[in-house]
Amino acid sequence: MKTILTPLLILIVFFFCKTSLAQTGDGFPAIFETAQAGDWDDSNTWTDLFGDESSSDGVPDGDDVVIVNHNVSLTKNESFDVLNIENVTGSIVRLTIPSGDSLIGVGAVTVLGSASSFAMAQVACSGYLSCAGLGVIAGNTGGRGIFQVKDGGHLIVDGDITLSAAASATNCQLTANVLNSGTQNQVDISGSISGTAGVVSGANGAGPHNSLFNFNGTSAQIINVNSSYTATYGDVEINNTSTVTTDTAFTSSNLLGYFTVNSGTFTHAYSHEFSDSVANHATYNVSDSMDIEGSFTNTGTLTSSGSRINLAGDWNNSGTYTYFAGDTVTFDGSSLQSITGSTTFSVLELSNTANNTPSHDVEFISGAFIIDSIFDINDCIVDNESGATITLSSTETRTA
């Protein structure tokens, strides 16, 4: 195929020249472009544009810029410096990373589809890909840029993910919601996800846990759910060593799976709706309401500066919960709920609607529970056969 010196190609060549050599390179940095469809490890697949590569193998490695404009598939572990999957002519250009294979990069990956008629550039990753940044671009009216993590695939981005769509936003996608085989799909991101338009899809109604988005930066991160692109997350984990927050509220339409804080500090500054269980094993600072359709587990530090918690599942507390005066924790499930772990509540409201199935609606399992303000039992049966202690330290009066 004729080499197309687009502005994007010029940009990545410049970036390549500024990038230090990869530790997996052969010491002969070169720029490779596909000559035909084939395997990455087949020298017939590639053209060394400027003849800089060692004559020993003729395939890209960790100190090479790689331009893919034909269908290419890995058959073993490979590496690159900078990678560009580009389709500016039409049809489909796809890079396939099968399960069990890895593609390790030092620099960034760009997926660009740009043409007036249909032209898709795609990465289909069922294996493992790591890079220093990811750009997904759908240019012109017919361009499609798609990065698909599927069937147990794992994408690691040690930097930012940027989406850009010139026409329809659905033409530009980062998807991790397809799981026909393998374990959960995973996307690790140390920077931000941003862009002018596009779709980030990690789950669907039939598969709310098909993917895990892991925010693992070392500086502050913002999870964007109210941006110019559309986001739907499956499971979300916080493994950041600094702070993480969102740009607006989680809802039942943009967070379908579990939400877990494993390290750092999560700042809860919006009225979040959690479709499934929430777990905190680090620091969780909350200043707005939490509506949790699953259970809540706290082994870390949960501190409120004014919050209402509605919980449909169980309460498991072995960490520290500090309420703000007047905070209400409401158990509003429709099946049996349990309360475990010593906790001091300001207002505790039991409004379970299980209708005494099997014999009660809410049960205290173990721990010492203190209610400092109001203990409100609304038409449900409470069981304490396990021997938990409940202390009413308030002078308030309320009808049970």
Tab-separated table of C-alpha atoms in Angstrom:
chain	number	residue	atom	x	y	z
A	1	MET	CA	0.000	0.000	0.000
A	2	LYS	CA	1.224	3.495	-0.766
A	3	THR	CA	2.591	5.332	2.264
A	4	ILE	CA	0.324	8.182	3.314
A	5	LEU	CA	2.206	10.934	5.123
A	6	THR	CA	-0.733	12.316	7.028
A	7	PRO	CA	-0.342	14.972	9.728
A	8	LEU	CA	-0.936	12.219	12.263
A	9	LEU	CA	1.947	10.170	10.830
A	10	ILE	CA	4.203	13.213	10.948
A	11	LEU	CA	3.174	13.714	14.575
A	12	ILE	CA	3.994	10.182	15.646
A	13	VAL	CA	7.312	10.276	13.776
A	14	PHE	CA	8.174	13.413	15.745
A	15	PHE	CA	7.054	11.716	18.945
A	16	PHE	CA	9.170	8.699	18.063
A	17	CYS	CA	12.251	10.860	17.618
A	18	LYS	CA	11.696	12.384	21.035
A	19	THR	CA	11.121	9.038	22.757
A	20	SER	CA	13.875	7.097	24.481
A	21	LEU	CA	14.650	3.660	23.126
A	22	ALA	CA	12.537	0.828	24.503
A	23	GLN	CA	14.139	-1.719	26.744
A	24	THR	CA	12.735	-4.486	24.515
A	25	GLY	CA	14.164	-3.057	21.275
A	26	ASP	CA	17.013	-4.493	19.235
A	27	GLY	CA	18.985	-1.243	19.100
A	28	PHE	CA	17.890	-0.449	15.538
A	29	PRO	CA	14.983	2.016	15.858
A	30	ALA	CA	12.909	2.052	12.696
A	31	ILE	CA	9.524	2.964	11.283
A	32	PHE	CA	7.512	-0.025	10.066
A	33	GLU	CA	4.364	0.075	7.977
A	34	THR	CA	2.287	-2.901	6.915
A	35	ALA	CA	2.788	-4.037	3.334
A	36	GLN	CA	0.015	-6.627	3.438
A	37	ALA	CA	-2.289	-8.440	5.850
A	38	GLY	CA	-0.637	-11.094	7.971
A	39	ASP	CA	0.982	-12.059	11.254
A	40	TRP	CA	2.978	-9.518	13.227
A	41	ASP	CA	5.891	-11.963	13.417
A	42	ASP	CA	6.044	-12.438	9.621
A	43	SER	CA	8.557	-10.159	7.890
A	44	ASN	CA	6.436	-10.279	4.727
A	45	THR	CA	3.776	-8.295	6.595
A	46	TRP	CA	6.048	-5.258	6.959
A	47	THR	CA	7.917	-2.567	5.099
A	48	ASP	CA	10.831	-0.866	6.820
A	49	LEU	CA	10.180	2.633	5.485
A	50	PHE	CA	13.709	3.958	5.810
A	51	GLY	CA	15.768	0.772	6.029
A	52	ASP	CA	16.850	1.336	9.618
A	53	GLU	CA	15.991	-2.079	11.067
A	54	SER	CA	18.464	-4.896	11.544
A	55	SER	CA	18.316	-7.379	8.662
A	56	SER	CA	18.114	-10.250	11.148
A	57	ASP	CA	14.323	-10.366	11.551
A	58	GLY	CA	12.510	-7.599	9.676
A	59	VAL	CA	9.633	-7.257	12.161
A	60	PRO	CA	8.820	-4.445	14.605
A	61	ASP	CA	9.999	-4.561	18.195
A	62	GLY	CA	10.214	-2.339	21.239
A	63	ASP	CA	12.146	0.578	19.737
A	64	ASP	CA	10.110	0.872	16.534
A	65	VAL	CA	7.264	3.073	15.382
A	66	VAL	CA	4.583	0.802	13.915
A	67	ILE	CA	1.897	1.822	11.399
A	68	VAL	CA	-0.828	-0.749	10.786
A	69	ASN	CA	-3.066	-0.205	7.765
A	70	HIS	CA	-3.837	-3.847	6.955
A	71	ASN	CA	-5.348	-6.611	9.095
A	72	VAL	CA	-2.650	-7.921	11.439
A	73	SER	CA	-2.808	-10.577	14.156
A	74	LEU	CA	-0.366	-11.545	16.889
A	75	THR	CA	0.781	-15.141	17.189
A	76	LYS	CA	3.129	-14.545	20.129
A	77	ASN	CA	4.162	-11.746	22.486
A	78	GLU	CA	5.322	-8.590	20.703
A	79	SER	CA	6.389	-5.028	21.515
A	80	PHE	CA	6.557	-1.522	20.021
A	81	ASP	CA	7.604	2.015	20.763
A	82	VAL	CA	4.691	3.921	19.197
A	83	LEU	CA	1.722	2.219	17.514
A	84	ASN	CA	-0.750	3.663	15.016
A	85	ILE	CA	-3.677	1.688	13.559
A	86	GLU	CA	-4.838	3.775	10.618
A	87	ASN	CA	-7.565	3.460	8.010
A	88	VAL	CA	-8.040	6.410	5.667
A	89	THR	CA	-9.068	4.479	2.554
A	90	GLY	CA	-12.125	2.397	3.484
A	91	SER	CA	-13.363	-1.000	4.674
A	92	ILE	CA	-11.827	-2.387	7.911
A	93	VAL	CA	-8.290	-2.378	9.307
A	94	ARG	CA	-8.030	-4.526	12.428
A	95	LEU	CA	-5.233	-5.400	14.819
A	96	THR	CA	-6.081	-8.610	16.695
A	97	ILE	CA	-4.452	-9.575	19.995
A	98	PRO	CA	-5.628	-13.122	20.798
A	99	SER	CA	-6.059	-14.514	24.282
A	100	GLY	CA	-2.701	-15.490	25.755
A	101	ASP	CA	-0.685	-13.009	23.675
A	102	SER	CA	0.630	-9.637	24.829
A	103	LEU	CA	1.625	-6.430	23.058
A	104	ILE	CA	3.842	-4.197	25.207
A	105	GLY	CA	4.425	-0.569	24.277
A	106	VAL	CA	6.619	2.210	25.570
A	107	GLY	CA	4.684	5.019	23.935
A	108	ALA	CA	1.133	5.756	22.873
A	109	VAL	CA	-1.403	3.915	20.720
A	110	THR	CA	-3.608	5.753	18.211
A	111	VAL	CA	-6.603	4.169	16.502
A	112	LEU	CA	-7.710	6.341	13.564
A	113	GLY	CA	-10.491	5.752	11.059
A	114	SER	CA	-11.049	8.723	8.771
A	115	ALA	CA	-12.769	8.888	5.390
A	116	SER	CA	-15.905	10.295	3.785
A	117	SER	CA	-17.190	6.730	3.303
A	118	PHE	CA	-17.032	3.776	5.715
A	119	ALA	CA	-13.489	3.271	7.077
A	120	MET	CA	-13.019	1.435	10.371
A	121	ALA	CA	-9.789	1.147	12.340
A	122	GLN	CA	-10.089	-1.334	15.183
A	123	VAL	CA	-8.087	-3.071	17.883
A	124	ALA	CA	-9.654	-6.335	19.080
A	125	CYS	CA	-7.884	-7.224	22.321
A	126	SER	CA	-8.622	-10.572	23.945
A	127	GLY	CA	-5.063	-10.695	25.213
A	128	TYR	CA	-2.968	-8.018	26.911
A	129	LEU	CA	-1.913	-4.582	25.703
A	130	SER	CA	-0.029	-1.912	27.634
A	131	CYS	CA	0.853	1.584	26.450
A	132	ALA	CA	1.573	5.111	27.678
A	133	GLY	CA	-1.590	6.651	26.229
A	134	LEU	CA	-4.518	5.812	23.969
A	135	GLY	CA	-6.208	7.977	21.368
A	136	VAL	CA	-9.314	6.747	19.539
A	137	ILE	CA	-10.335	8.957	16.622
A	138	ALA	CA	-13.258	8.825	14.172
A	139	GLY	CA	-12.521	11.421	11.519
A	140	ASN	CA	-14.609	12.783	8.660
A	141	THR	CA	-18.149	11.508	8.108
A	142	GLY	CA	-17.399	7.810	7.547
A	143	GLY	CA	-14.506	7.179	9.875
A	144	ARG	CA	-14.772	4.682	12.734
A	145	GLY	CA	-12.253	4.310	15.536
A	146	ILE	CA	-12.852	1.393	17.909
A	147	PHE	CA	-10.769	-0.169	20.671
A	148	GLN	CA	-12.442	-3.342	21.885
A	149	VAL	CA	-11.362	-5.212	25.009
A	150	LYS	CA	-13.197	-8.530	24.847
A	151	ASP	CA	-13.361	-12.089	26.139
A	152	GLY	CA	-11.019	-11.617	29.088
A	153	GLY	CA	-8.797	-8.985	27.488
A	154	HIS	CA	-6.705	-6.554	29.524
A	155	LEU	CA	-5.761	-2.995	28.528
A	156	ILE	CA	-3.262	-1.024	30.618
A	157	VAL	CA	-2.910	2.690	29.885
A	158	ASP	CA	-0.194	4.419	31.883
A	159	GLY	CA	-1.485	7.834	30.900
A	160	ASP	CA	-4.631	9.324	29.360
A	161	ILE	CA	-7.356	7.950	27.105
A	162	THR	CA	-8.766	10.461	24.597
A	163	LEU	CA	-11.817	10.015	22.361
A	164	SER	CA	-12.641	12.162	19.348
A	165	ALA	CA	-15.461	11.857	16.800
A	166	ALA	CA	-15.989	14.269	13.927
A	167	ALA	CA	-19.469	13.018	13.039
A	168	SER	CA	-21.551	10.534	15.052
A	169	ALA	CA	-20.274	9.948	18.586
A	170	THR	CA	-20.987	6.220	18.252
A	171	ASN	CA	-18.289	6.045	15.569
A	172	CYS	CA	-15.649	6.432	18.291
A	173	GLN	CA	-15.650	3.723	20.960
A	174	LEU	CA	-13.714	2.175	23.802
A	175	THR	CA	-15.689	-0.964	24.643
A	176	ALA	CA	-15.158	-3.703	27.216
A	177	ASN	CA	-18.680	-5.099	27.440
A	178	VAL	CA	-18.346	-8.263	25.315
A	179	LEU	CA	-17.587	-11.402	27.337
A	180	ASN	CA	-18.375	-14.572	25.411
A	181	SER	CA	-15.496	-16.464	27.019
A	182	GLY	CA	-12.653	-15.936	29.451
A	183	THR	CA	-12.593	-13.969	32.667
A	184	GLN	CA	-13.682	-10.385	33.256
A	185	ASN	CA	-12.383	-7.752	30.830
A	186	GLN	CA	-10.164	-5.147	32.485
A	187	VAL	CA	-9.031	-1.590	31.722
A	188	ASP	CA	-6.354	-0.014	33.948
A	189	ILE	CA	-6.071	3.756	33.606
A	190	SER	CA	-3.598	5.956	35.503
A	191	GLY	CA	-4.684	9.215	33.892
A	192	SER	CA	-7.992	10.563	32.646
A	193	ILE	CA	-10.611	9.521	30.117
A	194	SER	CA	-11.685	12.563	28.124
A	195	GLY	CA	-12.638	13.674	24.645
A	196	THR	CA	-14.889	15.661	22.367
A	197	ALA	CA	-17.291	12.796	21.615
A	198	GLY	CA	-17.483	9.034	21.772
A	199	VAL	CA	-18.637	6.032	23.772
A	200	VAL	CA	-17.035	4.240	26.729
A	201	SER	CA	-18.943	1.009	27.344
A	202	GLY	CA	-17.963	-1.470	30.018
A	203	ALA	CA	-21.238	-3.284	30.655
A	204	ASN	CA	-24.788	-3.900	29.582
A	205	GLY	CA	-27.970	-5.000	31.273
A	206	ALA	CA	-27.248	-8.675	30.649
A	207	GLY	CA	-23.633	-8.382	31.787
A	208	PRO	CA	-23.215	-5.725	34.495
A	209	HIS	CA	-19.902	-7.267	35.607
A	210	ASN	CA	-18.412	-7.936	32.159
A	211	SER	CA	-15.609	-5.454	32.769
A	212	LEU	CA	-13.542	-3.807	35.475
A	213	PHE	CA	-12.309	-0.233	35.083
A	214	ASN	CA	-9.397	0.189	37.475
A	215	PHE	CA	-8.355	3.784	38.275
A	216	ASN	CA	-4.807	3.335	39.553
A	217	GLY	CA	-2.995	6.635	39.151
A	218	THR	CA	-0.491	8.170	41.538
A	219	SER	CA	-1.985	11.671	41.295
A	220	ALA	CA	-5.566	12.932	41.493
A	221	GLN	CA	-8.029	11.380	39.022
A	222	ILE	CA	-11.551	12.344	37.981
A	223	ILE	CA	-13.966	9.688	36.723
A	224	ASN	CA	-15.873	11.486	33.994
A	225	VAL	CA	-19.510	10.424	33.628
A	226	ASN	CA	-20.971	13.733	32.464
A	227	SER	CA	-18.608	14.513	29.603
A	228	SER	CA	-19.146	14.995	25.908
A	229	TYR	CA	-18.769	11.233	25.513
A	230	THR	CA	-21.220	8.615	26.849
A	231	ALA	CA	-19.939	6.390	29.652
A	232	THR	CA	-21.357	3.125	31.000
A	233	TYR	CA	-19.156	1.318	33.507
A	234	GLY	CA	-19.415	-2.238	34.797
A	235	ASP	CA	-17.328	-2.728	37.944
A	236	VAL	CA	-15.192	0.198	39.084
A	237	GLU	CA	-12.216	-0.058	41.428
A	238	ILE	CA	-10.142	2.729	42.959
A	239	ASN	CA	-6.499	1.741	43.423
A	240	ASN	CA	-5.158	5.277	43.282
A	241	THR	CA	-2.555	6.347	45.845
A	242	SER	CA	-3.888	9.925	45.841
A	243	THR	CA	-7.515	11.076	45.446
A	244	VAL	CA	-10.346	10.177	43.079
A	245	THR	CA	-13.701	11.848	42.523
A	246	THR	CA	-16.323	12.075	39.778
A	247	ASP	CA	-17.466	14.996	37.662
A	248	THR	CA	-21.109	14.239	38.465
A	249	ALA	CA	-23.295	11.526	39.994
A	250	PHE	CA	-23.214	7.814	39.284
A	251	THR	CA	-26.644	6.546	38.250
A	252	SER	CA	-28.217	3.200	37.419
A	253	SER	CA	-27.495	3.916	33.744
A	254	ASN	CA	-23.781	4.757	33.963
A	255	LEU	CA	-22.564	2.409	36.744
A	256	LEU	CA	-23.985	-1.107	36.511
A	257	GLY	CA	-21.577	-3.130	38.648
A	258	TYR	CA	-19.674	-3.053	41.931
A	259	PHE	CA	-17.900	0.031	43.257
A	260	THR	CA	-14.794	-0.628	45.377
A	261	VAL	CA	-12.265	1.715	46.982
A	262	ASN	CA	-9.064	-0.235	47.675
A	263	SER	CA	-6.546	2.562	48.254
A	264	GLY	CA	-6.220	6.315	48.417
A	265	THR	CA	-9.185	8.603	49.038
A	266	PHE	CA	-12.511	8.700	47.222
A	267	THR	CA	-14.384	11.999	47.488
A	268	HIS	CA	-18.136	11.430	47.187
A	269	ALA	CA	-19.495	14.886	46.330
A	270	TYR	CA	-22.655	14.036	44.379
A	271	SER	CA	-25.888	12.121	44.997
A	272	HIS	CA	-24.679	8.733	43.797
A	273	GLU	CA	-26.890	5.779	42.871
A	274	PHE	CA	-25.071	2.445	43.044
A	275	SER	CA	-26.669	-0.407	41.101
A	276	ASP	CA	-24.865	-3.067	43.129
A	277	SER	CA	-22.647	-3.421	46.178
A	278	VAL	CA	-20.176	-0.832	47.477
A	279	ALA	CA	-16.989	-1.605	49.437
A	280	ASN	CA	-14.533	0.757	51.079
A	281	HIS	CA	-11.120	-0.522	52.190
A	282	ALA	CA	-9.365	2.845	52.293
A	283	THR	CA	-10.675	6.399	52.845
A	284	TYR	CA	-14.157	7.424	51.735
A	285	ASN	CA	-15.294	11.015	52.328
A	286	VAL	CA	-19.002	11.564	51.637
A	287	SER	CA	-20.900	14.852	51.506
A	288	ASP	CA	-24.028	13.815	49.589
A	289	SER	CA	-26.475	10.932	49.504
A	290	MET	CA	-25.712	7.274	48.742
A	291	ASP	CA	-28.413	4.997	47.326
A	292	ILE	CA	-27.024	1.446	47.295
A	293	GLU	CA	-28.991	-1.387	45.669
A	294	GLY	CA	-26.559	-4.003	46.981
A	295	SER	CA	-24.634	-4.364	50.232
A	296	PHE	CA	-22.156	-2.013	51.867
A	297	THR	CA	-18.843	-3.152	53.351
A	298	ASN	CA	-16.473	-0.856	55.198
A	299	THR	CA	-13.061	-1.986	56.434
A	300	GLY	CA	-11.506	1.465	56.048
A	301	THR	CA	-12.570	4.944	57.097
A	302	LEU	CA	-15.960	6.347	56.058
A	303	THR	CA	-16.431	9.976	57.090
A	304	SER	CA	-19.572	11.999	56.426
A	305	SER	CA	-19.923	15.758	56.293
A	306	GLY	CA	-23.669	15.440	55.637
A	307	SER	CA	-25.125	12.372	53.952
A	308	ARG	CA	-28.126	10.065	53.761
A	309	ILE	CA	-27.482	6.387	53.055
A	310	ASN	CA	-30.245	4.187	51.621
A	311	LEU	CA	-29.276	0.532	51.604
A	312	ALA	CA	-31.094	-2.409	50.012
A	313	GLY	CA	-28.548	-5.038	51.071
A	314	ASP	CA	-26.452	-5.811	54.140
A	315	TRP	CA	-24.293	-3.534	56.315
A	316	ASN	CA	-20.827	-4.926	57.171
A	317	ASN	CA	-18.615	-2.583	59.161
A	318	SER	CA	-15.245	-3.523	60.617
A	319	GLY	CA	-13.682	-0.128	59.987
A	320	THR	CA	-14.489	3.397	61.157
A	321	TYR	CA	-17.753	5.154	60.330
A	322	THR	CA	-18.107	8.766	61.482
A	323	TYR	CA	-21.489	10.352	60.900
A	324	PHE	CA	-22.486	14.009	60.624
A	325	ALA	CA	-25.209	15.062	63.050
A	326	GLY	CA	-28.591	14.145	61.600
A	327	ASP	CA	-27.275	11.646	59.031
A	328	THR	CA	-29.799	8.892	58.345
A	329	VAL	CA	-28.974	5.314	57.393
A	330	THR	CA	-32.089	3.624	56.014
A	331	PHE	CA	-32.467	-0.113	55.396
A	332	ASP	CA	-35.058	-0.215	52.613
A	333	GLY	CA	-34.559	-3.629	51.038
A	334	SER	CA	-37.257	-6.076	49.985
A	335	SER	CA	-35.505	-9.203	51.272
A	336	LEU	CA	-33.840	-10.075	54.587
A	337	GLN	CA	-31.105	-7.577	55.557
A	338	SER	CA	-28.355	-8.033	58.116
A	339	ILE	CA	-26.356	-5.508	60.144
A	340	THR	CA	-22.876	-6.607	61.207
A	341	GLY	CA	-20.020	-4.811	62.943
A	342	SER	CA	-19.998	-2.257	65.749
A	343	THR	CA	-21.344	1.066	64.475
A	344	THR	CA	-22.578	4.329	65.922
A	345	PHE	CA	-25.464	5.819	63.943
A	346	SER	CA	-27.044	9.233	64.199
A	347	VAL	CA	-30.432	8.177	62.807
A	348	LEU	CA	-31.130	4.513	62.036
A	349	GLU	CA	-34.281	3.784	60.065
A	350	LEU	CA	-35.513	0.257	59.330
A	351	SER	CA	-38.044	0.310	56.479
A	352	ASN	CA	-37.592	-3.161	55.007
A	353	THR	CA	-40.536	-4.540	52.992
A	354	ALA	CA	-39.706	-8.264	53.056
A	355	ASN	CA	-43.029	-8.949	54.821
A	356	ASN	CA	-41.489	-11.046	57.578
A	357	THR	CA	-39.903	-13.587	55.243
A	358	PRO	CA	-38.945	-16.041	56.619
A	359	SER	CA	-39.683	-14.744	60.122
A	360	HIS	CA	-38.210	-11.254	60.248
A	361	ASP	CA	-37.002	-8.457	57.961
A	362	VAL	CA	-33.829	-7.066	59.538
A	363	GLU	CA	-31.359	-8.845	61.805
A	364	PHE	CA	-28.485	-7.589	63.928
A	365	ILE	CA	-25.728	-10.216	63.589
A	366	SER	CA	-22.880	-9.082	65.842
A	367	GLY	CA	-21.341	-5.954	67.277
A	368	ALA	CA	-22.157	-3.058	69.595
A	369	PHE	CA	-24.570	-0.589	68.021
A	370	ILE	CA	-25.229	2.892	69.343
A	371	ILE	CA	-28.000	5.177	68.072
A	372	ASP	CA	-27.287	8.746	69.109
A	373	SER	CA	-30.462	10.369	67.789
A	374	ILE	CA	-33.432	8.381	66.425
A	375	PHE	CA	-34.123	4.659	66.038
A	376	ASP	CA	-37.095	4.374	63.663
A	377	ILE	CA	-38.672	0.958	62.913
A	378	ASN	CA	-41.274	1.201	60.159
A	379	ASP	CA	-43.641	-1.788	59.944
A	380	CYS	CA	-40.973	-4.486	59.922
A	381	ILE	CA	-39.800	-7.187	62.324
A	382	VAL	CA	-36.274	-6.918	63.752
A	383	ASP	CA	-34.318	-9.874	65.118
A	384	ASN	CA	-31.387	-9.808	67.543
A	385	GLU	CA	-30.999	-13.482	68.413
A	386	SER	CA	-27.266	-13.400	67.738
A	387	GLY	CA	-26.586	-11.265	70.795
A	388	ALA	CA	-25.586	-7.899	69.357
A	389	THR	CA	-25.979	-4.989	71.757
A	390	ILE	CA	-28.083	-1.963	70.858
A	391	THR	CA	-27.776	1.196	72.910
A	392	LEU	CA	-30.141	4.140	72.538
A	393	SER	CA	-28.210	7.141	73.754
A	394	SER	CA	-30.663	9.735	72.465
A	395	THR	CA	-33.244	11.744	74.359
A	396	GLU	CA	-35.395	11.903	71.194
A	397	THR	CA	-38.812	10.183	71.161
A	398	ARG	CA	-40.182	8.312	68.167
A	399	THR	CA	-42.987	5.843	67.480
A	400	ALA	CA	-41.916	2.393	66.295
